[in-house]
Coordinates of C-alpha atoms in Angstrom, one line a residue:
Chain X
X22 CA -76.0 -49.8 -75.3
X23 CA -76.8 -48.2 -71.8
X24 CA -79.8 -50.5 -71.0
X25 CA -77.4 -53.8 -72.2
X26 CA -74.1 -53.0 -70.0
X27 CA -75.8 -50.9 -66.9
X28 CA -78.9 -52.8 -65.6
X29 CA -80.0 -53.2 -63.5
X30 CA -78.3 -50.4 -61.8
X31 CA -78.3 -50.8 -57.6
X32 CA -79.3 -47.7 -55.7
X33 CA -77.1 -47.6 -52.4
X34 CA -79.0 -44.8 -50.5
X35 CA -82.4 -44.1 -49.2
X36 CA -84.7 -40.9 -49.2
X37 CA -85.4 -38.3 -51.6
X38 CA -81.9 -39.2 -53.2
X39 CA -83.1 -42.8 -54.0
X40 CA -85.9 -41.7 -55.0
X41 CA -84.6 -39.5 -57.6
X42 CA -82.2 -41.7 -58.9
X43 CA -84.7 -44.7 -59.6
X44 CA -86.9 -42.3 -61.6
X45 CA -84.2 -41.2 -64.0
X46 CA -82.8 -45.1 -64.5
X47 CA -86.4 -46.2 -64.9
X48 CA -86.9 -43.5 -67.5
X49 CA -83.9 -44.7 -69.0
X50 CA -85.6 -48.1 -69.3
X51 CA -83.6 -50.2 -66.8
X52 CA -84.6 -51.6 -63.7
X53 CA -83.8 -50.0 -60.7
X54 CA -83.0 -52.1 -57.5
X55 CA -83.5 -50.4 -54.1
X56 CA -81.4 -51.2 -50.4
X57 CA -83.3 -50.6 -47.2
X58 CA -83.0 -50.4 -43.8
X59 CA -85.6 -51.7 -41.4
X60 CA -86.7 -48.3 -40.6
X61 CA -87.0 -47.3 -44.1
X62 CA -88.9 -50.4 -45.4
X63 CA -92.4 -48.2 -46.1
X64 CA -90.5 -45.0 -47.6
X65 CA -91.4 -44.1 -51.3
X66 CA -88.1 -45.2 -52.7
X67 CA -88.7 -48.9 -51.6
X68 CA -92.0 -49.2 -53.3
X69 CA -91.0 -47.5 -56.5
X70 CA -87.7 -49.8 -57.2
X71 CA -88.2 -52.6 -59.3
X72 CA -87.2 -54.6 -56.7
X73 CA -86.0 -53.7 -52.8
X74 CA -83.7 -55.3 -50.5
X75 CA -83.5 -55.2 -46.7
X76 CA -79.7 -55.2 -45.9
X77 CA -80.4 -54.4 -41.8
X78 CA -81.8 -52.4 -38.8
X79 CA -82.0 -48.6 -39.1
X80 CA -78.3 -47.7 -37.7
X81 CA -76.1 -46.9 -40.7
X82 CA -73.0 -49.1 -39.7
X83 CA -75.2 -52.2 -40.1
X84 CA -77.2 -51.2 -43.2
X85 CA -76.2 -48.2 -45.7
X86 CA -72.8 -48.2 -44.7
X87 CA -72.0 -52.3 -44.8
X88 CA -70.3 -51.8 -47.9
X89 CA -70.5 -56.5 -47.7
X90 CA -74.7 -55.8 -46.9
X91 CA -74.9 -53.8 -50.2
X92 CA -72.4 -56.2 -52.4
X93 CA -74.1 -58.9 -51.7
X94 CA -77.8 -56.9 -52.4
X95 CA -75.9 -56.4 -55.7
X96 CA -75.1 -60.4 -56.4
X97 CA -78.5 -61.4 -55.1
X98 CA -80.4 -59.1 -57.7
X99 CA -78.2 -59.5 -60.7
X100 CA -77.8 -55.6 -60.8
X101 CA -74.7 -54.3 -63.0
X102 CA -73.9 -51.1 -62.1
X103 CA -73.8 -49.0 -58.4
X104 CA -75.5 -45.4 -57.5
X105 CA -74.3 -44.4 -54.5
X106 CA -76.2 -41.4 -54.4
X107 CA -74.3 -38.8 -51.7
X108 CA -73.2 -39.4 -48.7
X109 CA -72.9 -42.7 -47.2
X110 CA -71.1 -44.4 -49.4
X111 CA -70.6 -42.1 -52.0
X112 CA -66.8 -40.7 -51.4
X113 CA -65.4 -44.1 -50.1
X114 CA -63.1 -45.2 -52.4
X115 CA -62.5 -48.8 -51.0
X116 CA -66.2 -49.4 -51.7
X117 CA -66.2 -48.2 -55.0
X118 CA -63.0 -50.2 -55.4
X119 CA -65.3 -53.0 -54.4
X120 CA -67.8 -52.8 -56.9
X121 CA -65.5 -52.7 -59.6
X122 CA -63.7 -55.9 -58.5
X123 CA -67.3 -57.2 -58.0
X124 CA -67.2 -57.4 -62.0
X125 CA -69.9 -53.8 -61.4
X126 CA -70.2 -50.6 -63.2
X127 CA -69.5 -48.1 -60.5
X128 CA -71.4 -44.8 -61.2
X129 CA -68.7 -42.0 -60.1
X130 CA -65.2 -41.5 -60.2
X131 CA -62.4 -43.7 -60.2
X132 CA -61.3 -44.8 -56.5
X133 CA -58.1 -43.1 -57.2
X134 CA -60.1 -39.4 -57.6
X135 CA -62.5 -40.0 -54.6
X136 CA -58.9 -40.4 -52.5
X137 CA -57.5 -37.8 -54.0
X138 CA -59.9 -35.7 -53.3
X139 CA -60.9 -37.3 -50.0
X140 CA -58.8 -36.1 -48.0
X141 CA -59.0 -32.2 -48.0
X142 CA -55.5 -31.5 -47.0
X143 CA -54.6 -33.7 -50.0
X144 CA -56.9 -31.6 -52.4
X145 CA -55.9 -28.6 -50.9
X146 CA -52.6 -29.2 -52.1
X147 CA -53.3 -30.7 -55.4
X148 CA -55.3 -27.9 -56.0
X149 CA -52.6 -25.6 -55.6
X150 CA -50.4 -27.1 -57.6
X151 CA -52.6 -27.2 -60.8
X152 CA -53.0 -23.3 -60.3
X153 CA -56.0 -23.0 -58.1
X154 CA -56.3 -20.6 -55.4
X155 CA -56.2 -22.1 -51.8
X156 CA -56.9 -20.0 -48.5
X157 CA -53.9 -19.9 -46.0
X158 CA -53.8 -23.1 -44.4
X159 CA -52.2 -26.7 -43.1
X160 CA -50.3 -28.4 -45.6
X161 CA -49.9 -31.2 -43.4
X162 CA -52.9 -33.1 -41.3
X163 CA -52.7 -31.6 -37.6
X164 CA -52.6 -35.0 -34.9
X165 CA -52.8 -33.3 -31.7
X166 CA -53.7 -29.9 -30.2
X167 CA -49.9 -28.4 -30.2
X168 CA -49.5 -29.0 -34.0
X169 CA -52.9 -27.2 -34.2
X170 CA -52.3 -24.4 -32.0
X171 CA -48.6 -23.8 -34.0
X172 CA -50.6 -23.6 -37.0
X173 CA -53.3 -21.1 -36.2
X174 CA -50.3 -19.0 -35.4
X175 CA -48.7 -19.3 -38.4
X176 CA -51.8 -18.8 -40.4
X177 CA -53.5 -16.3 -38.2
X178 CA -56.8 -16.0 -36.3
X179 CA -60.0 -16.7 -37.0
X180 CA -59.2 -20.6 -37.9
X181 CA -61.4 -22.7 -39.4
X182 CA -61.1 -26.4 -37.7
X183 CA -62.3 -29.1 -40.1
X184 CA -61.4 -32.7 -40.4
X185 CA -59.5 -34.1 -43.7
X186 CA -62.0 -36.7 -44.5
X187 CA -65.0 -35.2 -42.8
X188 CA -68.4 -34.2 -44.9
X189 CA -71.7 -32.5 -44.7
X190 CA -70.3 -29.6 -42.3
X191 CA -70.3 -32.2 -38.8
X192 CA -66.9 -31.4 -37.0
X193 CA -66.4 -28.0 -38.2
X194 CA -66.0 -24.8 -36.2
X195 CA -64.9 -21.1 -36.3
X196 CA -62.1 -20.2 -33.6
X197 CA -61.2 -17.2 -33.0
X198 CA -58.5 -17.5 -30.4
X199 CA -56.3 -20.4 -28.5
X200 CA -59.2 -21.6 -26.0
X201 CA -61.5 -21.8 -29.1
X202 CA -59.1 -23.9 -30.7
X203 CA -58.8 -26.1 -28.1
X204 CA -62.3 -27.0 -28.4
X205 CA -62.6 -26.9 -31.9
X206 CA -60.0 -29.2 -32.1
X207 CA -61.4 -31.6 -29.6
X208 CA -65.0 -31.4 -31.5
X209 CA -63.6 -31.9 -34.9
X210 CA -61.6 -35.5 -33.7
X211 CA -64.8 -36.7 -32.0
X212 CA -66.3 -36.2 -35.2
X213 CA -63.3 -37.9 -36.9
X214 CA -63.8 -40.9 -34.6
X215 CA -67.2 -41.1 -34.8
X216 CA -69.1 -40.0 -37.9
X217 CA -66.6 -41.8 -40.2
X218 CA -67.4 -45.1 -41.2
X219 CA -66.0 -48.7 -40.1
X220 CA -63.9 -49.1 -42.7
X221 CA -63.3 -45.4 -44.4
X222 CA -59.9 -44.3 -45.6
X223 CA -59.3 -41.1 -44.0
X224 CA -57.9 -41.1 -40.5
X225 CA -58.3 -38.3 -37.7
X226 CA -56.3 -35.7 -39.1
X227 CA -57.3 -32.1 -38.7
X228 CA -57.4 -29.5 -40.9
X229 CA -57.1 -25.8 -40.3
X230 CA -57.8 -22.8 -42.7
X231 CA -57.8 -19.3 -42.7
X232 CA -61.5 -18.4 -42.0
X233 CA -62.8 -15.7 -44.4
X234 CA -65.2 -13.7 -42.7
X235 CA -68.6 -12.7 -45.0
X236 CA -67.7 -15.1 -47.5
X237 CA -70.1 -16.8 -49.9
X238 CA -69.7 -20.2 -50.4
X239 CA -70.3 -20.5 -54.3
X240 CA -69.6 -24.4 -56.0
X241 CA -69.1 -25.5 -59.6
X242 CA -70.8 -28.3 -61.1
X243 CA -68.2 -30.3 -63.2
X244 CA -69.1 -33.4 -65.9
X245 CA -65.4 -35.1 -66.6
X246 CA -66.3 -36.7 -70.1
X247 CA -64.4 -40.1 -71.5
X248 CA -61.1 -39.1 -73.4
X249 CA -60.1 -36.7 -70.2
X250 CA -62.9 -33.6 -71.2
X251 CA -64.2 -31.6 -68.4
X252 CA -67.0 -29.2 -68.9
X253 CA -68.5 -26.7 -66.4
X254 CA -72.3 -26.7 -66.1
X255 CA -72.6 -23.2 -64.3
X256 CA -72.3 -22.4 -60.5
X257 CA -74.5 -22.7 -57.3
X258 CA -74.1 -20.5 -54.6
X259 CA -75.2 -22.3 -51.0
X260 CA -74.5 -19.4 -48.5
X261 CA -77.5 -19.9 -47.0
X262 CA -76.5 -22.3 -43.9
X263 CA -76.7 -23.6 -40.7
X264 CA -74.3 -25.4 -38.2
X265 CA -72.5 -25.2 -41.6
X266 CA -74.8 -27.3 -43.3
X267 CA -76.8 -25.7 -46.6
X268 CA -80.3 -25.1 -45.9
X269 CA -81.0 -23.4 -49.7
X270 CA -79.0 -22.9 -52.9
X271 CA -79.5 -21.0 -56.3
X272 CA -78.2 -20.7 -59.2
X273 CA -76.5 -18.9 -60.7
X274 CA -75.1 -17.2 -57.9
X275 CA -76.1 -13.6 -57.2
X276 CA -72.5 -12.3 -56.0
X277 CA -70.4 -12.8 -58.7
X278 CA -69.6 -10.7 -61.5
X279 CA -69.5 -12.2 -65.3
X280 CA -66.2 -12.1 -64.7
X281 CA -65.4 -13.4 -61.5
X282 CA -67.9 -16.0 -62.9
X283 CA -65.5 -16.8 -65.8
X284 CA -62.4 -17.4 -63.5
X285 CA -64.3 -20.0 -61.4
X286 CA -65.9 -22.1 -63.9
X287 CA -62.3 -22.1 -65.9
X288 CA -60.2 -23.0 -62.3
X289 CA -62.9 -26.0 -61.7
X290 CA -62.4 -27.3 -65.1
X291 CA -58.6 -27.1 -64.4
X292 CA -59.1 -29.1 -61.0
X293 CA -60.9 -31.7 -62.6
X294 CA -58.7 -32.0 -65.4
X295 CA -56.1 -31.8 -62.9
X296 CA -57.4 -35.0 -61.1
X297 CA -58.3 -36.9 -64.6
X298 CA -62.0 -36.5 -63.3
X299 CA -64.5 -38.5 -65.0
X300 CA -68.6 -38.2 -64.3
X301 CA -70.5 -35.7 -62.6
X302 CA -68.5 -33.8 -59.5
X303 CA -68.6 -30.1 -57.6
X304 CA -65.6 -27.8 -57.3
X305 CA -66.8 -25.8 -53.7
X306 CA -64.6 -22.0 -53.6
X307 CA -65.2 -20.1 -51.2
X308 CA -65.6 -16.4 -52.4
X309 CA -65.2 -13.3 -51.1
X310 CA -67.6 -10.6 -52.5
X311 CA -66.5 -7.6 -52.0
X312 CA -62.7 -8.6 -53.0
X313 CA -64.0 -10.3 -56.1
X314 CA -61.8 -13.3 -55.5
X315 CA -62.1 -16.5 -54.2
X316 CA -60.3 -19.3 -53.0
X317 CA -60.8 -23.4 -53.3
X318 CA -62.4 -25.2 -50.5
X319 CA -63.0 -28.8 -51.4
X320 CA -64.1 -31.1 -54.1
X321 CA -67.0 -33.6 -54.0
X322 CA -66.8 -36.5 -56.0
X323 CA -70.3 -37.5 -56.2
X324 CA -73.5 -36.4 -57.4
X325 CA -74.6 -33.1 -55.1
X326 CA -77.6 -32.6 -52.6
X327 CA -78.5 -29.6 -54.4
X328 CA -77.9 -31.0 -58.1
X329 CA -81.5 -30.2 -59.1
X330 CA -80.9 -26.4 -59.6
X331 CA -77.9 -27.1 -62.2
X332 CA -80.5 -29.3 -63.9
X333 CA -83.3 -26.6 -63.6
X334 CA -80.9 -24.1 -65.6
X335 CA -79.5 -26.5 -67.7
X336 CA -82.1 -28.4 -68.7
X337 CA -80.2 -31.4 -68.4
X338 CA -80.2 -34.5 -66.0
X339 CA -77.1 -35.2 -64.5
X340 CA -78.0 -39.3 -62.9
X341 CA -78.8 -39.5 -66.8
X342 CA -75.4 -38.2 -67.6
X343 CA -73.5 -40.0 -64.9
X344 CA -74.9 -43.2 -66.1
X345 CA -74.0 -42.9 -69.4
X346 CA -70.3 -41.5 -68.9
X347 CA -70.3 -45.0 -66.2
X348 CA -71.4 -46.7 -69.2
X349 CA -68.7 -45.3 -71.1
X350 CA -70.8 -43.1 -73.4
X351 CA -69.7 -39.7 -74.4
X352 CA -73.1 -38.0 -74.3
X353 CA -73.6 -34.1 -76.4
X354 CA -73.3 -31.5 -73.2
X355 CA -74.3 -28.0 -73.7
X356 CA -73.3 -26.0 -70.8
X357 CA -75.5 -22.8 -71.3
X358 CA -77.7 -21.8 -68.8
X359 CA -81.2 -20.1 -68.9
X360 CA -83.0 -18.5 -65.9
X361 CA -82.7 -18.8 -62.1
X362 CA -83.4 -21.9 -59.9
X363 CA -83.6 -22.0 -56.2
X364 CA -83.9 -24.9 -53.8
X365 CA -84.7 -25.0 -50.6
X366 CA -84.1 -28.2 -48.5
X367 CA -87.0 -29.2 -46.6
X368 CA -86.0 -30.7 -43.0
X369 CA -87.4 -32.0 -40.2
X370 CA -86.3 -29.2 -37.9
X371 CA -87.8 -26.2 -35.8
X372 CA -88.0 -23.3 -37.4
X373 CA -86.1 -21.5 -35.2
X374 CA -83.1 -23.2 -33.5
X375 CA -83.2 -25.7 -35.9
X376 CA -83.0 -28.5 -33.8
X377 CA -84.1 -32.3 -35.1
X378 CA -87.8 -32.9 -34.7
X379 CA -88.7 -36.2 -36.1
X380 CA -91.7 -37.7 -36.4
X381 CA -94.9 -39.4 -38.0
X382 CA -96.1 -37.1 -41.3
X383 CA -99.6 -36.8 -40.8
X384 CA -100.4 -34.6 -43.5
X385 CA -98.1 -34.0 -46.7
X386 CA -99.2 -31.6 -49.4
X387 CA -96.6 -30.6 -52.1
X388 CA -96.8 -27.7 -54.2
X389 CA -97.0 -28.4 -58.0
X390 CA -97.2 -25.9 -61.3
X391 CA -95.1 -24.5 -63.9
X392 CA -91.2 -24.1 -62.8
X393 CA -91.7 -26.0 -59.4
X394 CA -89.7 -29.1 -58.8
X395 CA -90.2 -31.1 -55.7
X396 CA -87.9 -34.0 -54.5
X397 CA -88.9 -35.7 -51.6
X398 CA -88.5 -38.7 -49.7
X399 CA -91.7 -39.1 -48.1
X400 CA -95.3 -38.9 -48.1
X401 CA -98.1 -38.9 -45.6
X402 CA -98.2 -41.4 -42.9
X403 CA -94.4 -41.9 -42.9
X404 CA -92.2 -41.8 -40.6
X405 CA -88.9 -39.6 -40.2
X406 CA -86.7 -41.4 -37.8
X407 CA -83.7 -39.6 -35.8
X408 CA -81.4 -42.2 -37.6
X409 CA -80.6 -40.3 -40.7
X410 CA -80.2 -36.9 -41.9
X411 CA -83.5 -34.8 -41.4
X412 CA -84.0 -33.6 -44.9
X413 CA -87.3 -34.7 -45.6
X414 CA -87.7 -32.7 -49.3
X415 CA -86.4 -30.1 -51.2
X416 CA -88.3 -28.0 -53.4
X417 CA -87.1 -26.4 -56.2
X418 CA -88.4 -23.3 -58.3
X419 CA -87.2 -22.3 -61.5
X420 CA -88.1 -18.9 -63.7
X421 CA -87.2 -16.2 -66.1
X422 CA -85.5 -14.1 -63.9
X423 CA -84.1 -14.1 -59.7
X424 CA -87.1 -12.0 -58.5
X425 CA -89.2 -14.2 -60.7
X426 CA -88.3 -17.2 -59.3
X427 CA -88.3 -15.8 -55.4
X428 CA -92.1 -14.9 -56.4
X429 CA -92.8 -18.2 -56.9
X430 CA -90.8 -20.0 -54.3
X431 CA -92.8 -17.5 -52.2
X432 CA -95.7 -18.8 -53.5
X433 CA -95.0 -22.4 -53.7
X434 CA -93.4 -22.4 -49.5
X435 CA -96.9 -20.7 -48.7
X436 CA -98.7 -24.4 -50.3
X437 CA -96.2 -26.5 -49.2
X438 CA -97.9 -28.4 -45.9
X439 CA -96.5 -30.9 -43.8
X440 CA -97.5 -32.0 -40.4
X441 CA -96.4 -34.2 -37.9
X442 CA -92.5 -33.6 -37.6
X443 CA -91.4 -30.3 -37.2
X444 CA -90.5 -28.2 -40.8
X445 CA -88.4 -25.3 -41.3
X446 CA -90.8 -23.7 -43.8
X447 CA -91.8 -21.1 -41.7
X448 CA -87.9 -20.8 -41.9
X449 CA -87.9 -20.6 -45.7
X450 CA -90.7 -17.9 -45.8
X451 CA -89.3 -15.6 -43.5
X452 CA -85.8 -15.9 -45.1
X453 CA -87.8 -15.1 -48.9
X454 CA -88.7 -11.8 -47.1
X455 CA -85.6 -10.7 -45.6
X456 CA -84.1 -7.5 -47.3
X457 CA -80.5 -9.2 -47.8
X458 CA -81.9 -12.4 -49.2
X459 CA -84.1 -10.9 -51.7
X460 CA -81.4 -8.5 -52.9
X461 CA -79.1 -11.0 -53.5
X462 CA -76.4 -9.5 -51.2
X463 CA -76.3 -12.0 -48.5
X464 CA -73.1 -14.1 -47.4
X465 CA -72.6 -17.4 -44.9
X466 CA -73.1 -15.4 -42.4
X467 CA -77.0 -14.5 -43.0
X468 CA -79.0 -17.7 -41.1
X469 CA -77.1 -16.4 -38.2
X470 CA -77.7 -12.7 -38.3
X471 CA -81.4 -13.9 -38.6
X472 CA -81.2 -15.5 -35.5
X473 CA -79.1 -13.1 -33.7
X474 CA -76.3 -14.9 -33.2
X475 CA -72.6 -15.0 -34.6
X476 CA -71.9 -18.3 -37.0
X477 CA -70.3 -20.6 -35.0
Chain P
X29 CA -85.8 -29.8 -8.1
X30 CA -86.5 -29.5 -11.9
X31 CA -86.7 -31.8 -13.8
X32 CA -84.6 -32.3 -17.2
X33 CA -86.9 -33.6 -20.3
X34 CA -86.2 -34.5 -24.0
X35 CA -87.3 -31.8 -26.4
X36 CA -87.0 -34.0 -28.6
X37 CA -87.2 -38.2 -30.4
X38 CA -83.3 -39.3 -29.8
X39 CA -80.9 -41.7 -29.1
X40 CA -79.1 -41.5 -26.1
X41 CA -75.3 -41.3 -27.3
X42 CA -73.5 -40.6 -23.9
X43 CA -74.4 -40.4 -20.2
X44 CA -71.4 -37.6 -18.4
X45 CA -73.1 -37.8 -15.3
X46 CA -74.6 -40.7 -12.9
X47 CA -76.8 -40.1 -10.0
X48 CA -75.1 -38.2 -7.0
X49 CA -72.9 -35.6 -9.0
X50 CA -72.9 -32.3 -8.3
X51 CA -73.5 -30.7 -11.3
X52 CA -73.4 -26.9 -11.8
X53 CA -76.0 -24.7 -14.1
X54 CA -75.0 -25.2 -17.9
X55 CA -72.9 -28.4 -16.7
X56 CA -73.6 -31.0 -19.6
X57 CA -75.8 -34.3 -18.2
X58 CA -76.3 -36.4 -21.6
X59 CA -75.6 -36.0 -25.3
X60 CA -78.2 -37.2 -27.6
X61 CA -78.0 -37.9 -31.2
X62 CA -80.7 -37.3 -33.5
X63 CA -80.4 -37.0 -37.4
X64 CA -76.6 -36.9 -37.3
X65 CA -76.5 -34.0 -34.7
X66 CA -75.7 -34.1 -31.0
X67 CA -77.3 -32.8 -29.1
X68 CA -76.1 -32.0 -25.3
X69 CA -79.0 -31.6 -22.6
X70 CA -77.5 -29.1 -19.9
X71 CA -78.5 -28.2 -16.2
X72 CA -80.4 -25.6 -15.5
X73 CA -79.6 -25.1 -12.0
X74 CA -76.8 -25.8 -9.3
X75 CA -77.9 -28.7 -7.5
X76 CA -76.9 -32.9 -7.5
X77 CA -78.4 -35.8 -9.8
X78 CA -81.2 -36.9 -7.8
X79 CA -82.2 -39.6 -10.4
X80 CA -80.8 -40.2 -14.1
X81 CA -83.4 -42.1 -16.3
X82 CA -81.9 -42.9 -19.1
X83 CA -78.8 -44.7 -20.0
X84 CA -76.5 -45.0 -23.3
X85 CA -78.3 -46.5 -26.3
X86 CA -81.5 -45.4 -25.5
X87 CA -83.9 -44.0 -27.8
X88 CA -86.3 -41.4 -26.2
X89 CA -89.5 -39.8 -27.1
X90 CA -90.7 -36.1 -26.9
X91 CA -91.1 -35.4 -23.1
X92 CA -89.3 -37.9 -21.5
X93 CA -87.7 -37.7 -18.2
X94 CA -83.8 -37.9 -18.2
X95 CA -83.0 -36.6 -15.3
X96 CA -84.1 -34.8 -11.7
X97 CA -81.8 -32.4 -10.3
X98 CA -82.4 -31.5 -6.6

């Protein structure tokens, strides 16, 4: 049934993500179609499609993101059904509106959740009206600076500045008083302006929230089944960050009680209910630890970066899942969970100030064994180019138990070598020794601490 | 004068400054864009743009000169 009405399925995305989806719909037994860029034409993901199709140069606007480039990929290769992996085209509900008029199987949500959800001020207050907790914040998007600084009043300093329909942490920042706001405010609409893509839905509204201070940013995978069923599959925490982007994620989360636990996995199956949700999606809270409580922060409606931890505990495959709930299937889920998974992402980045450092791989030697997982989306004598995003792999350990499984990400980090671009694996094995990681007792806070700094 | 080098591979996003400002230490001289991040390059002295190399669009390597500040 799946391999008649789905293939072959269309990956639109590049890198380890690519990768990673074409091995689960070859497994499946259809054919997996790849799109390129220029720059990408010699990754791993190109060669191990059935079949590969430039759509442009490296820049994103003229290749991942030309929602026409990719539809017409789709025609010339016959393919049936669309991945859109994360990011680039993943949450843009025209384009999945696209491939569904294109006669396609889209393999996510329906437009109508990703714009629900798209726009955070939107979810926020969705969220809140199906009985999910929401930190103070703007019910309404903030246009200009005025509207912003009357809001931070109301909700009370620290702010945090965010756009409504940004992603992936770009545009965000902490202020603490009116002249931070000021620039927070004119950072986040830059990154309105300029990150979004030619033809996405959300405009340049700005979004402010009541910062929490030593929070832990702890998500909950959701699977919305056919016939309006949403099941939790556990939680990952992802406190561990820079520049508000995740650097490593585990699961399940060390800060939460059983019954904190409990209250978040049953709000995130109300949110997706809530929003009809159908396939695989993330339900991100923000919690704070020492209060026990937490409060909704967004919802993703698209497969997550750091899915392979969920899938380590679960046992299950979510691009398997997610193709079959496309295909209409209403495939047997067991939610439990056994043991602890932790990923860390791989990037082409210093060590230290984590700055970009792309580059030619000269040498790349991944770890292998028993409960080590690595996704990656290249191998040696590749190049990472400073067009995309710099992670380069992420590996994933799974064991028995948390110190377990920090044993042998210890272990696997010390035989993970890559040279040529910089790699923030000196990063990851000085972070596996620090006293708050290994205890478990570590907030957003920590990559910052490490570095001396305050999180900006 | 010093001299103001990329650390880094990048594209040049946006020139703020053209030869002949004064520019003052910490005064921002070029963003660059590199794996989704910008990236502002900064002086590191008092002094005026003696020469700017590098112009928007660019894409520079490791070392490059971007600017001289006398």
């Amino acid at each position: 049934m799946l391999t008649e009405s789905l293939g072959p399925v269309l990956v639109a995305n590049r890198g380890e993500i690519a990768r990673r989806i074409i091995r689960t719909v070859k497994r499946l037994g259809l054919r997996a179609v790849a799109v390129h860029s220029e720059a990408d034409a010699g990754l791993p993901f190109v060669r191990e499609a059935d079949e590969a199709v430039l759509i442009g140069p490296a820049a994103p606007a003229q290749s991942y993101l030309d929602t026409a480039k990719v539809l017409e990929a789709a025609r010339a290769t016959g393919a049936r059904a669309v991945h859109p992996g994360y990011g680039f085209l993943a949450e843009n509900a025209r384009f999945a509106q696209a491939v569904i008029d294109a006669g396609l199987v889209w393999v996510g949500p329906s437009p109508e959740a990703i714009d629900r959800m798209g726009d955070k001020i939107n979810a926020r207050n969705l969220m809140e009206a199906a009985g999910v907790p929401v930190a103070a914040g703007t019910r309404e998007p903030a246009t200009d600076l005025d509207l912003a600084l009357e809001a931070a009043r109301s909700i009370g300093y620290p702010v945090m500045v965010k756009t409504a329909g940004g992603g992936g942490g770009i545009g965000m920042s902490v202020a603490r008083d009116e002249s931070e706001l000021a620039k927070a405010f004119e950072q986040a609409s830059r990154a309105a302006a300029r990150f979004a893509a030619g033809d996405a839905p959300a405009g340049p509204a700005i979004l402010l929230e009541r910062y929490i201070e030593r929070a832990r940013h702890v998500e909950v995978q959701i699977l919305g089944l056919p016939g309006g069923k949403v099941v939790a599959l556990g939680e990952r925490d992802c406190s561990v960050q820079r520049r508000h982007q995740k650097v490593v994620e585990e699961s399940p989360s060390p800060g939460l009680t059983p019954e904190l636990r409990e209250r978040m996995l049953a709000a995130a199956v109300r949110a997706g209910e809530a929003v009809g949700y159908l396939g695989a999606g993330t339900v991100e809270c923000l919690v704070d630890a020492d209060a026990q409580d937490f409060v909704f922060l967004e919802m993703n409606t698209r497969l997550q970066v750091e899915h392979p931890v969920t899938e380590l505990v679960t046992g299950l495959d979510l691009v398997e899942l997610q193709l079959r709930v496309a295909a209409g299937e209403c495939p047997e889920v067991t939610t439990a969970t056994a043991g602890h998974a932790i990923e860390f992402r791989v990037y082409a980045e210093d060590p230290k100030r984590f700055f970009p450092g792309p580059g030619t791989i000269t040498v790349w030697d991944e770890p292998t064994g028993d409960g080590v997982r690595v996704d990656s989306g290249y191998a040696a004598g590749d190049t990472v180019t400073p067009f995309y995003d710099p992670l380069m792999a992420k590996l994933c350990v799974h064991a028995p138990t948390r110190t377990e499984a920090l044993e042998r990400a210890r272990k696997a980090v010390a035989s993970f070598t890559v040279e040529g671009p910089k790699n923030n694996l000196a990063f990851c094995a000085e972070l596996l020794e620090h006293r708050e990681f290994v205890k478990g007792d570590y907030d957003t806070g920590l990559v910052a601490r490490m570095r001396g700094g305050r999180p900006a | 004068m010093a001299e103001v080098r990329a650390e880094m591979v990048a594209n040049v996003w946006k020139v703020v400054v053209k030869e002949g400002d004064a520019v003052s230490d910490g005064d921002t001289l070029v963003i660059l864009e590199s794996m989704k991040m910008e990236i502002p390059v900064l002086a590191e002295d008092d002094g005026v743009v003696v020469r700017l190399k590098v112009a928007e669009g660019d894409v520079i390597q490791e070392g490059d000169l971007i600017a001289v500040i006398e």
